[in-house]
Coordinates of C-alpha atoms in Angstrom, one line a residue:
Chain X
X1 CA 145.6 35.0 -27.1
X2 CA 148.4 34.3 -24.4
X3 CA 147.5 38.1 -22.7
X4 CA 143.7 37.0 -23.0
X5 CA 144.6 33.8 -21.2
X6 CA 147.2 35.8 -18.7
X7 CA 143.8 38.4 -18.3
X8 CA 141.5 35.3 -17.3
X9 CA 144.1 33.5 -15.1
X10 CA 144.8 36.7 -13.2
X11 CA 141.4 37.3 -12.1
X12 CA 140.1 34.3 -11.4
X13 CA 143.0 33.1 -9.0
X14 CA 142.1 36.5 -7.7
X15 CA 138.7 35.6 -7.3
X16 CA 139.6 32.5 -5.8
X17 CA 141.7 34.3 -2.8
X18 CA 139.1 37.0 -2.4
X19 CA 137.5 35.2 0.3
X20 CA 140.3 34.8 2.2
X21 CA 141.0 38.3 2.6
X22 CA 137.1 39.6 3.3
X23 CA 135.6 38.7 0.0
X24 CA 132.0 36.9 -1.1
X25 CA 132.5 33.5 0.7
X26 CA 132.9 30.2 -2.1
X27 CA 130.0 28.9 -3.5
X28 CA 130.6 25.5 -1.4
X29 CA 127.7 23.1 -3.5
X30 CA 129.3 24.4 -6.8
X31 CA 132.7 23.5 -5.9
X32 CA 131.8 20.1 -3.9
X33 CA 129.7 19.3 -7.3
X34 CA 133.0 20.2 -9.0
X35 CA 135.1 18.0 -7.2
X36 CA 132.9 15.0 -7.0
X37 CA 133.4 15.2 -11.3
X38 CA 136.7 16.2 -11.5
X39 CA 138.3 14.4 -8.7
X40 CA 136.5 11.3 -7.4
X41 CA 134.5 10.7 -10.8
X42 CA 138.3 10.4 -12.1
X43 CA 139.4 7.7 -9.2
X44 CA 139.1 4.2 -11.0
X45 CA 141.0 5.6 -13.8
X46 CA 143.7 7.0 -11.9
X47 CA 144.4 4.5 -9.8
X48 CA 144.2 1.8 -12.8
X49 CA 146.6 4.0 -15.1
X50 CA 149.0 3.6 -12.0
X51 CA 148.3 0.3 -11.4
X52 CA 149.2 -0.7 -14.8
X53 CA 152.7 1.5 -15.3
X54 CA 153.5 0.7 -11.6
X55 CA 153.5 -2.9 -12.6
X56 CA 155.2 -1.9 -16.1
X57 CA 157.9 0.1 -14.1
X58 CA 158.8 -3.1 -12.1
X59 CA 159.6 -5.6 -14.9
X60 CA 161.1 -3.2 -17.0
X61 CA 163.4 -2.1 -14.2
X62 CA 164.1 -6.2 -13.3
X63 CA 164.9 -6.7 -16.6
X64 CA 167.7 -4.2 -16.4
X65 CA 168.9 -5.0 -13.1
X66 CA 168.9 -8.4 -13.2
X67 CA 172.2 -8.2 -15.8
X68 CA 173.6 -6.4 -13.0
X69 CA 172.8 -9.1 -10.1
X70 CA 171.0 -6.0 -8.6
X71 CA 166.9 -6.9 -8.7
X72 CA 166.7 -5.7 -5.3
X73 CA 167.0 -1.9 -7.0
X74 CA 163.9 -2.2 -8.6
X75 CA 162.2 -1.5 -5.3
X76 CA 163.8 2.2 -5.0
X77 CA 163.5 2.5 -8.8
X78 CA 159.8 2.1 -8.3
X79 CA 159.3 4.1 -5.7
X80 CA 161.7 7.2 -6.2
X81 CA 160.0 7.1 -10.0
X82 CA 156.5 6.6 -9.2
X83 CA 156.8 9.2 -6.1
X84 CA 158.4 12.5 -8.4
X85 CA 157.2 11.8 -11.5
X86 CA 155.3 8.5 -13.3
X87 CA 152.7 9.3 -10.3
X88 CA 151.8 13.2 -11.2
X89 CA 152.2 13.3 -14.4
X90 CA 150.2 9.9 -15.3
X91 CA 147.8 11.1 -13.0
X92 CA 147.4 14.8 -15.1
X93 CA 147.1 13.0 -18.4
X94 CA 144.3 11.2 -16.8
X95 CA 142.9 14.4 -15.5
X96 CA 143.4 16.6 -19.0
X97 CA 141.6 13.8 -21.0
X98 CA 138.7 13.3 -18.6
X99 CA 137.8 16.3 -16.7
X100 CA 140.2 19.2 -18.6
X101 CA 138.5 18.3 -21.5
X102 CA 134.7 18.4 -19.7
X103 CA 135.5 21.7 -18.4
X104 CA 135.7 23.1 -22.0
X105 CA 132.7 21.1 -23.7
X106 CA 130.9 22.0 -20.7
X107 CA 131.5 26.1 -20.8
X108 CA 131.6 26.1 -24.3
X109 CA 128.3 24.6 -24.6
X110 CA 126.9 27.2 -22.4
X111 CA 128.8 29.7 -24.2
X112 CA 127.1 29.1 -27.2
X113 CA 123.5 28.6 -25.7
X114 CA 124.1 32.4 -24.3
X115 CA 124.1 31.0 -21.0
X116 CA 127.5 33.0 -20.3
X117 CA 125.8 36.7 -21.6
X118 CA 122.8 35.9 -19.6
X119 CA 124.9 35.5 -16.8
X120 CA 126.5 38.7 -17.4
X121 CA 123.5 40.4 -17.9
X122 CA 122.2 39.4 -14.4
X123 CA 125.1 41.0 -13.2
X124 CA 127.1 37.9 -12.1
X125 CA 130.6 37.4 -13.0
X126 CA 131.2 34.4 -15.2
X127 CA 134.3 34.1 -13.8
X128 CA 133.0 34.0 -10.3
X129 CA 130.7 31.6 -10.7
X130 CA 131.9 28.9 -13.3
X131 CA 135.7 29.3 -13.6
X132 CA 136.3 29.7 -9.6
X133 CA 134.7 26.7 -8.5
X134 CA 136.3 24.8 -11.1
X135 CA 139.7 25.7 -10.6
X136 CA 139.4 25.3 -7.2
X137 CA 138.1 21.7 -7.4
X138 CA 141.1 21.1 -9.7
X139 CA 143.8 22.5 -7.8
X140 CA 142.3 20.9 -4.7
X141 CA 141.8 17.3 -6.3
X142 CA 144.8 17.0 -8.6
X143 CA 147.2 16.4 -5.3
X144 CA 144.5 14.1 -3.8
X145 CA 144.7 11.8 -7.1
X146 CA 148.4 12.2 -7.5
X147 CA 148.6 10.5 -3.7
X148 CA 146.2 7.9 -4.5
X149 CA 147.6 7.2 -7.8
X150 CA 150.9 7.1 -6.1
X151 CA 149.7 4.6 -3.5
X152 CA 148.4 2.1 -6.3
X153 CA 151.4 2.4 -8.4
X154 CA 153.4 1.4 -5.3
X155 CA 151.4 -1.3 -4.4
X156 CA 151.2 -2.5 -7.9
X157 CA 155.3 -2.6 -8.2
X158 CA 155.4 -4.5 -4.5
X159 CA 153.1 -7.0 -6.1
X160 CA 154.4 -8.1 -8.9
X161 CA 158.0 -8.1 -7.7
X162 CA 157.1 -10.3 -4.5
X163 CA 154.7 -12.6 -6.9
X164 CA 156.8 -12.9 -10.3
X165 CA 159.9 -11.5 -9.5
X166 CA 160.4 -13.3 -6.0
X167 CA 161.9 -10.6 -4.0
X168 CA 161.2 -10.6 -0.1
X169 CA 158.0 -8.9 0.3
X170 CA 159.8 -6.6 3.6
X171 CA 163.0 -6.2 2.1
X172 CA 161.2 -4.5 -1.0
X173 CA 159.3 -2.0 1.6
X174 CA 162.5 -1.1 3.8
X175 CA 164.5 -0.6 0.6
X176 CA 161.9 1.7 -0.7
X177 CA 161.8 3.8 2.2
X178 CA 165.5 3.6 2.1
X179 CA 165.0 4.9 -1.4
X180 CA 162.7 8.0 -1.0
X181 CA 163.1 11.3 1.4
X182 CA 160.4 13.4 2.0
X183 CA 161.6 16.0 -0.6
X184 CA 160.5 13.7 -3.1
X185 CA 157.0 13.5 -2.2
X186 CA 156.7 17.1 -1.8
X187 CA 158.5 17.4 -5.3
X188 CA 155.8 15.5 -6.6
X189 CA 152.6 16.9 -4.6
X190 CA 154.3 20.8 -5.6
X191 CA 154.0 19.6 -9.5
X192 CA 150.3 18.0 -9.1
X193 CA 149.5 21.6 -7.6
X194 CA 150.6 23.4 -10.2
X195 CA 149.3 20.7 -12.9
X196 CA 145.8 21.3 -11.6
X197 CA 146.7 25.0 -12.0
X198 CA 147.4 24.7 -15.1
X199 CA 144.6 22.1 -16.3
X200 CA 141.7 24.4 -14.6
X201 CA 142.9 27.6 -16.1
X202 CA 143.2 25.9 -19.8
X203 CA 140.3 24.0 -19.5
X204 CA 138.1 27.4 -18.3
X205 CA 139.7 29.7 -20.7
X206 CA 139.0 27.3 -23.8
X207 CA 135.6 27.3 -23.0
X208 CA 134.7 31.0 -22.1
X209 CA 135.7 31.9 -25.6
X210 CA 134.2 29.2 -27.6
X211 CA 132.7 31.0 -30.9
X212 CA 130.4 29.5 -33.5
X213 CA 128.4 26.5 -32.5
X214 CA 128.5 22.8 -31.6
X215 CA 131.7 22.7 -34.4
X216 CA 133.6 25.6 -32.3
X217 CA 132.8 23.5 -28.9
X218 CA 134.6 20.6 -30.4
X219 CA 137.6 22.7 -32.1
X220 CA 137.7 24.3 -28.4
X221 CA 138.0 20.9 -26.7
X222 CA 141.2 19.9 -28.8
X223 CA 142.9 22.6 -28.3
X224 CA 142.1 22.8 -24.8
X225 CA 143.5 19.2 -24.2
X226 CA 146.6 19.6 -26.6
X227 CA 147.5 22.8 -24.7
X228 CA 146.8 21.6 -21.6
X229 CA 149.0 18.5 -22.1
X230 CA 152.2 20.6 -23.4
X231 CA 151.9 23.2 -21.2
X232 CA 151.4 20.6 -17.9
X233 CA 154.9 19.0 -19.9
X234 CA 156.4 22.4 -19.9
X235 CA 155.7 23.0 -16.6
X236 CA 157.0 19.8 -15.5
X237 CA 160.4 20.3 -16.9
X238 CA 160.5 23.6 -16.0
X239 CA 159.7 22.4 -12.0
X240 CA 162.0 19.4 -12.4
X241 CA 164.9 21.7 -13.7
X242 CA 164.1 24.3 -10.7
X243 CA 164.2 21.7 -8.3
X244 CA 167.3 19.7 -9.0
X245 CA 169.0 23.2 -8.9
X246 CA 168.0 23.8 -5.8
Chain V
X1 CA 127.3 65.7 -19.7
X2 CA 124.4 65.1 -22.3
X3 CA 121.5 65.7 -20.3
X4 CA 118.1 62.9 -20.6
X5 CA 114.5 63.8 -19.9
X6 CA 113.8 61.2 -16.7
X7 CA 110.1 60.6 -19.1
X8 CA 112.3 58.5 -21.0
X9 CA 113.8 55.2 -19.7
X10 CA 115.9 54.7 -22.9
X11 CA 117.4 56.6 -25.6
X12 CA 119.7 55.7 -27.9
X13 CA 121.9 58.6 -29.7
X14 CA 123.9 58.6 -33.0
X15 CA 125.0 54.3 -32.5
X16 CA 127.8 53.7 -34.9
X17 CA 129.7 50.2 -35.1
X18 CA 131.4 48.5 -37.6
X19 CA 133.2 45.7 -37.7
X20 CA 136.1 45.6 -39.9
X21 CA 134.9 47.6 -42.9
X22 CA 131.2 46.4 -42.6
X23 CA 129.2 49.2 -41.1
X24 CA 126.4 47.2 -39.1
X25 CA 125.0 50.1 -37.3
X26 CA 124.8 53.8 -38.9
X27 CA 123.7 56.4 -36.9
X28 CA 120.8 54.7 -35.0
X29 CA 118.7 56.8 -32.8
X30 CA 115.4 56.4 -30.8
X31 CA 113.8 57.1 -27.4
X32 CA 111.4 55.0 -25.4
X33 CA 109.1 56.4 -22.8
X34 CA 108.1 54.5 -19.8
X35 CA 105.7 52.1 -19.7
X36 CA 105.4 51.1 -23.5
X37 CA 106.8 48.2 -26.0
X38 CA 109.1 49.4 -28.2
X39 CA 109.3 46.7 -31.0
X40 CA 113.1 46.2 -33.1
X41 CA 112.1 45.2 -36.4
X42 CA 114.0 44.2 -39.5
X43 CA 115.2 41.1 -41.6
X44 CA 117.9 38.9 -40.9
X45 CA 121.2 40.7 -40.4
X46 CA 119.7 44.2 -40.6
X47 CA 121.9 44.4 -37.0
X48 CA 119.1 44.3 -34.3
X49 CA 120.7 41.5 -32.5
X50 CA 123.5 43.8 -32.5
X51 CA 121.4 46.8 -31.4
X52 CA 120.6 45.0 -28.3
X53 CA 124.0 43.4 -27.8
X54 CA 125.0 47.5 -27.6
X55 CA 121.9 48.4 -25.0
X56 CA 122.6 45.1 -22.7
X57 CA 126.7 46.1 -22.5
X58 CA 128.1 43.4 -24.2
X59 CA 129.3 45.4 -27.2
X60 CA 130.6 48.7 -27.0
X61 CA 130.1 51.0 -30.2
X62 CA 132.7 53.0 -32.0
X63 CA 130.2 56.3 -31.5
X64 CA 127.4 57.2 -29.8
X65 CA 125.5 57.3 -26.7
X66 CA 123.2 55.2 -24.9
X67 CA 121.0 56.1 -21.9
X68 CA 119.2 53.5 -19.5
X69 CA 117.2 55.6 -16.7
X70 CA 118.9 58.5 -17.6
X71 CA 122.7 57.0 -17.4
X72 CA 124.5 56.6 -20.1
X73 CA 126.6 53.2 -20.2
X74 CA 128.5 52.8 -23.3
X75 CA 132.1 54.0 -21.0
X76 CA 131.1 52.5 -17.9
X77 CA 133.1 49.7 -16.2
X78 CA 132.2 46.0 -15.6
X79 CA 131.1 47.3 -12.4
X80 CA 128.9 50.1 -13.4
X81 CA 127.8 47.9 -15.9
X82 CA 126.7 45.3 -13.3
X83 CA 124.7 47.9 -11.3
X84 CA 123.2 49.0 -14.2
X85 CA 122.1 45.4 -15.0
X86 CA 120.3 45.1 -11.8
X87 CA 117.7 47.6 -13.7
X88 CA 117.0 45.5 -16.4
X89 CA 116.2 41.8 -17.4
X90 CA 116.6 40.0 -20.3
X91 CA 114.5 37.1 -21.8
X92 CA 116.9 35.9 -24.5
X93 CA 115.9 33.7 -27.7
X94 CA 116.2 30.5 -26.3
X95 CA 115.8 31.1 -23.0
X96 CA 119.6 30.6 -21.7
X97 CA 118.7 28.9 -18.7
X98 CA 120.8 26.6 -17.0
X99 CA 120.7 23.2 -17.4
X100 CA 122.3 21.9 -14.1
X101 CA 119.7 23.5 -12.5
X102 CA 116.3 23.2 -11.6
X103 CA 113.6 25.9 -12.8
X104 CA 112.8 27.2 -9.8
X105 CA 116.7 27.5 -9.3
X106 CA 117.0 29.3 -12.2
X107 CA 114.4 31.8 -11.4
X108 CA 116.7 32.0 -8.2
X109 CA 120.1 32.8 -8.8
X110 CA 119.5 36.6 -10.0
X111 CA 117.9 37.1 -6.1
X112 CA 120.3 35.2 -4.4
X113 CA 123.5 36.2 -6.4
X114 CA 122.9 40.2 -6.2
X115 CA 121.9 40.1 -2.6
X116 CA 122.1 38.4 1.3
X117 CA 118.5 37.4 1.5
X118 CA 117.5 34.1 2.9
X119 CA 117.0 31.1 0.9
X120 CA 113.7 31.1 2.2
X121 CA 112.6 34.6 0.5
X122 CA 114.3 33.8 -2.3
X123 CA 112.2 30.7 -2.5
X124 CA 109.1 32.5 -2.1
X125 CA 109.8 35.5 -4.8
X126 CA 110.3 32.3 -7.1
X127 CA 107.1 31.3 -6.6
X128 CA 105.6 34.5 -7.2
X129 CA 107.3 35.1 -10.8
X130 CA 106.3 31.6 -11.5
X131 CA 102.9 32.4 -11.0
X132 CA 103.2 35.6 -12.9
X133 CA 104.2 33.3 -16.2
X134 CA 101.7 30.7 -15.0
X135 CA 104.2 27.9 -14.4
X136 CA 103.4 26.8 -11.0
X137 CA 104.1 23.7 -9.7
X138 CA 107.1 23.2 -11.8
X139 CA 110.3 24.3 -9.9
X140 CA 111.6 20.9 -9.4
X141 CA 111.6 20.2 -13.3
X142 CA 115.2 20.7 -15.1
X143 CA 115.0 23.0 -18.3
X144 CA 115.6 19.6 -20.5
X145 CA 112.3 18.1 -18.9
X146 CA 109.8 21.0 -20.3
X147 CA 109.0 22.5 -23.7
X148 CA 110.3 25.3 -25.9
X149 CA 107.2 27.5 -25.0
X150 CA 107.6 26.8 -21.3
X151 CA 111.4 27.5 -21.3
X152 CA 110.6 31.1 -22.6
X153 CA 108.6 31.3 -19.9
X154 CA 110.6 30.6 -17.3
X155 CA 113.2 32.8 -19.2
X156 CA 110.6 35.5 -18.4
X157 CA 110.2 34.5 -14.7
X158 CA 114.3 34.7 -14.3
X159 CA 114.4 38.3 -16.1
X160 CA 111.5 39.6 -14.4
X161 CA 113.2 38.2 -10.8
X162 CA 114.9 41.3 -9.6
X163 CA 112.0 43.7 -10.5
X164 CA 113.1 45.2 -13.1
X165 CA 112.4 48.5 -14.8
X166 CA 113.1 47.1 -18.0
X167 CA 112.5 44.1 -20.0
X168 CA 114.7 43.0 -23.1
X169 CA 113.0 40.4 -25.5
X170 CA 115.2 38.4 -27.8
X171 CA 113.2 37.3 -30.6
X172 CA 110.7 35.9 -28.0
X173 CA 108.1 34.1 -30.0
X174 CA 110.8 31.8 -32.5
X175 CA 110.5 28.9 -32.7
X176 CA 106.6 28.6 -30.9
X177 CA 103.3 27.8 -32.4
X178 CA 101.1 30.1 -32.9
X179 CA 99.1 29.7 -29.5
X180 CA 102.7 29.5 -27.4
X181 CA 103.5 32.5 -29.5
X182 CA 100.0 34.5 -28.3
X183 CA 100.4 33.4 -24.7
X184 CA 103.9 35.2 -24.5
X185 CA 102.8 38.2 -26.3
X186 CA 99.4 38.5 -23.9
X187 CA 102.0 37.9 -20.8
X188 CA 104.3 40.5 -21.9
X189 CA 101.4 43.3 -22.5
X190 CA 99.8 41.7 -19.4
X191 CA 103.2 42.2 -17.1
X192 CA 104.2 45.8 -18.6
X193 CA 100.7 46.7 -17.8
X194 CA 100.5 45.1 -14.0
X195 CA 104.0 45.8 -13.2
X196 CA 104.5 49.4 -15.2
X197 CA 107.5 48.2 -16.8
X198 CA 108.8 49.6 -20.2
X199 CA 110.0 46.7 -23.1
X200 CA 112.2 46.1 -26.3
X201 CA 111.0 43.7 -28.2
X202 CA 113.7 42.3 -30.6
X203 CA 111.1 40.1 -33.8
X204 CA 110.6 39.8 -37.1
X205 CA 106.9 37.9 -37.0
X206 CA 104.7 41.1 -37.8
X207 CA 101.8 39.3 -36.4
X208 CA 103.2 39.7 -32.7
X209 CA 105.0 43.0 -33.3
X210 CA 101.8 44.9 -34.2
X211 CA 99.8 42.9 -31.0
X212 CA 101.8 44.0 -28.6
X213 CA 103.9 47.4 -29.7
X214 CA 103.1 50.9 -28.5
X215 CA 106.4 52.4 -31.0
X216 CA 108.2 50.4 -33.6
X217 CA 111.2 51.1 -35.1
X218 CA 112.5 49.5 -38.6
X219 CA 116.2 48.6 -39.4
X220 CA 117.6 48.0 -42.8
X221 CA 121.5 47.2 -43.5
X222 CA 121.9 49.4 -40.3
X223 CA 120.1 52.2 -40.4
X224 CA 116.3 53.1 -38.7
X225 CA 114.2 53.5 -42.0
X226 CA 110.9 54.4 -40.0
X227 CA 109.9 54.9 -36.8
X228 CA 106.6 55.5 -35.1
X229 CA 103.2 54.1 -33.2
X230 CA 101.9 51.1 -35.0
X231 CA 99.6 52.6 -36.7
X232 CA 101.8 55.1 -38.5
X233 CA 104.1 52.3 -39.3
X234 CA 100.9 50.5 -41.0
X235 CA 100.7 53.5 -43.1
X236 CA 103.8 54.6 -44.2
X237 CA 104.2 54.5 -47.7
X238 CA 108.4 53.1 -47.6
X239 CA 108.3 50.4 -50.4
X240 CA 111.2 48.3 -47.9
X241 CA 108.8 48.9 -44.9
X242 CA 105.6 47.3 -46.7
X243 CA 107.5 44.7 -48.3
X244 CA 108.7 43.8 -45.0
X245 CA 105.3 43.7 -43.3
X246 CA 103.4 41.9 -46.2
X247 CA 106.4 39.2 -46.8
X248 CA 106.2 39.7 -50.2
X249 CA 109.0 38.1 -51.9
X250 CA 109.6 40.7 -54.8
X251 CA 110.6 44.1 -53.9
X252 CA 113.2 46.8 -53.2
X253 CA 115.0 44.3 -50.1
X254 CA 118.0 42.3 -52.2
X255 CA 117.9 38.7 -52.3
X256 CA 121.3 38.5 -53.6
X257 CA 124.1 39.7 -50.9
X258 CA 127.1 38.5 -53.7
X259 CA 127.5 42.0 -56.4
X260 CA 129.5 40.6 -58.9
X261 CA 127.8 39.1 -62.0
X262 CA 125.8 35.2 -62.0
X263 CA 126.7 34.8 -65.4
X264 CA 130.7 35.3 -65.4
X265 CA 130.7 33.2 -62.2
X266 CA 129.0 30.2 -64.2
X267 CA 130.9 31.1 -66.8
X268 CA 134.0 30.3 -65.1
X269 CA 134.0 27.3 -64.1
X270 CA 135.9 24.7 -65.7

């Protein structure tokens, strides 16, 4: 299972780079269709999931500060949390349930309508030309999301601290930048990368080896999403503990 | 290295595959010259779905040899494989075409995948196999906007894209009415006639198999039971064979695929 999945990632990030070093060019419709469902299909949902925890980050955090006299911390809690973590992660769990999940019905389905055999029969490489442009589209939108999702959640923590909380609507931006370097922005763009690594890979694999029917496509998409969400949390830790150690 | 008269554009040698302990395929061995319909004949889960998965590459067997044109594939590569694909299309039983894309689309990813040529040739080789199937005109349509019968036929068109020398047939008449199902058998004697291409025929309607096969083989539990022209196969006096082509429901083929006793079972039950 984990060597099958090992044998399906390998090639098809190997795929995926073949064109950079003299290899068959992308298949640029396939992968813009891709990205139009995976990534900007996927935008009101991101951004409103971080509109909703930015705002939930902000009161939370007042309600804690404000015992200390502090509520001018809840703009660099906002925005150091939103920027290396809420704003990823939320955005992945998004991802995982809309388009992870998509990925698997969809491949699965053709799976079981022979559409994958027929394809190898024609002498085109499945992986080639369903799991490439997939992938790609993932690991392309995920850190496009994560920024816009990190935008809204920003936003959403500005508002309702200058509205509800009434803190100075400057002094919440210059303590925010005060809050943040650069590092954590990269931090959190690195981990959507590798989230939309993960996601695509999961995703493909679940679906290329879908056996036995409309029930198997539907086994395959739980699994798909369950795996994808621990191993996108596994991966997290695992990037958070790397990077604090470094 | 086995050597293949080049008369032959299959031949399949000693097949063995089991899975697990269940032996599908025993010893299975034919030839098919070029330029005829060999027709795959047996009952449900005689293992001719998984005679054909073994021909097409996407099984390998634990013995035996198969030749396509004289090369034998069953320890090639994915990339052999792939080269020895270009030889042959498949029409498979329900067509397999893809649903994000149009027909005419369909008909041309096999040309535009497996070479550079322009879009433009491409476009106009699709209108010639569309033509061949009689489907004209409908390019534009997606798979989930035409009929059953239709879908075969484009299925055809796809497989018959790259020119092959051989022509697989999944079951290619389940599932159609009896006029849908004469149309594909007339186009598939029609096109190995015109274009001088050789066929397997995977079926079990007898009606079909005896219009348009030149040899026929017969599998039971795994094993070829007869073989011949269709006339010889008419004749032959195997008790399974003529159950088989009369559908008669009492004979030598078992119903029942549990052995141990009704009775006790009833019997045991609470």
């Amino acid at each position: 299972m984990l060597f099958a999945y090992a044998q399906l990632s390998l090639r098809a990030f190997a795929a995926l780079f073949a064109p950079l070093f003299g290899g068959k060019r992308w298949r640029l419709s396939a992968l813009f269709t891709q990205m139009v469902n995976i990534g900007v299909a996927s935008m009101p949902t991101v951004a409103m999931a971080n509109f909703l925890l930015g705002i939930v980050l902000a009161i939370q955090g007042a309600g804690q500060f404000q015992k200390l006299g502090a509520t001018d911390l809840v703009a660099s809690l906002v925005a150091f949390s939103i920027l290396r973590e809420i704003g990823p992660l939320i955005t992945a769990v998004i991802v995982i349930g809309r388009s992870g999940s998509s990925i698997t019905a969809e491949l699965g389905t053709m799976k079981v309508a022979e559409e994958i055999e027929a394809l190898n029969v024609m002498g085109i490489d499945p992986v080639k030309f369903l799991v490439v442009p997939r992938l790609l589209a993932m690991i392309i939108m995920m850190p496009v999301l994560t920024v816009l999702g990190e935008g809204v959640g920003l936003f959403a923590g500005w508002l309702i601290s200058v509205t509800s909380l009434h803190l100075n609507p400057i002094f919440y931006v210059t303590n925010s930048i005060a809050a943040v370097e650069q590092k954590d922005l990269f931090t959190g763009l690195l981990k959507a990368l590798v989230f939309g690594g993960v996601v695509g890979t999961v995703g493909c694999f679940y679906g290329i080896q879908v056996e036995g029917g409309a029930e198997g496509v539907g086994k395959a998409t739980t699994k798909s999403v369950v795996t994808s969400l621990t191993s996108m949390l596994a991966a997290d830790a695992l990037l958070t503990t790397l990077i604090y150690f470094t | 290295m086995s050597e293949t008269n080049d008369d032959y554009i299959l031949e399949v040698r000693n097949l063995c595959r089991k899975f697990g302990s269940r032996k599908i395929l025993t010893d299975v061995s034919f030839k098919l010259k070029r330029g005829e319909i060999l027709i795959i004949m047996g009952g449900s889960g005689c293992g001719k779905s998984t005679l054909l998965r073994h021909i097409i590459g996407s099984l390998k067997p634990d013995s035996g040899e198969i030749f396509i044109g004289g090369q034998e594939i069953t320890k090639l590569d994915d990339r052999g494989m792939a080269k020895v694909r270009k030889r042959f299309g498949m029409l498979f039983q329900t067509g397999a075409l893809f649903n994000s894309l149009t027909v005419g689309d369909n008909v041309a990813l096999p040309i535009l995948e497996s070479s550079d040529v322009s879009s433009s040739i491409a476009e106009l080789v699709v209108k010639l196999k569309l033509e061949l199937v009689g489907l004209t005109g409908f390019e534009h349509l997606k798979p989930a906007e035409i009929s059953g019968g239709m879908k075969k036929r484009v299925g055809l068109a796809r497989a018959l894209a790259l020119d092959p020398e051989l022509l697989f047939c999944d079951e290619p008449t389940a599932g159609l009415d009896p006029v849908m199902t004469s149309v594909i058998d007339t186009l598939t004697v029609d096109l190995t006639k015109k274009l001088g291409l050789s066929a397997v025929v995977v079926t079990h309607d007898m009606t079909s198999a005896f219009r348009i096969g030149t040899q026929m083989i017969m599998l039971f539990e795994g094993r070829v039971i007869a073989q011949g022209t269709p006339e010889e196969i008419r004749n032959n006096p195997d008790p399974i064979l003529r159950q088989f082509i009369n559908g008669d429901a009492d004979g030598p083929i078992p119903l029942k695929l549990s052995k141990d006793d009704y009775l006790k079972r009833l019997m045991q039950v609470e």
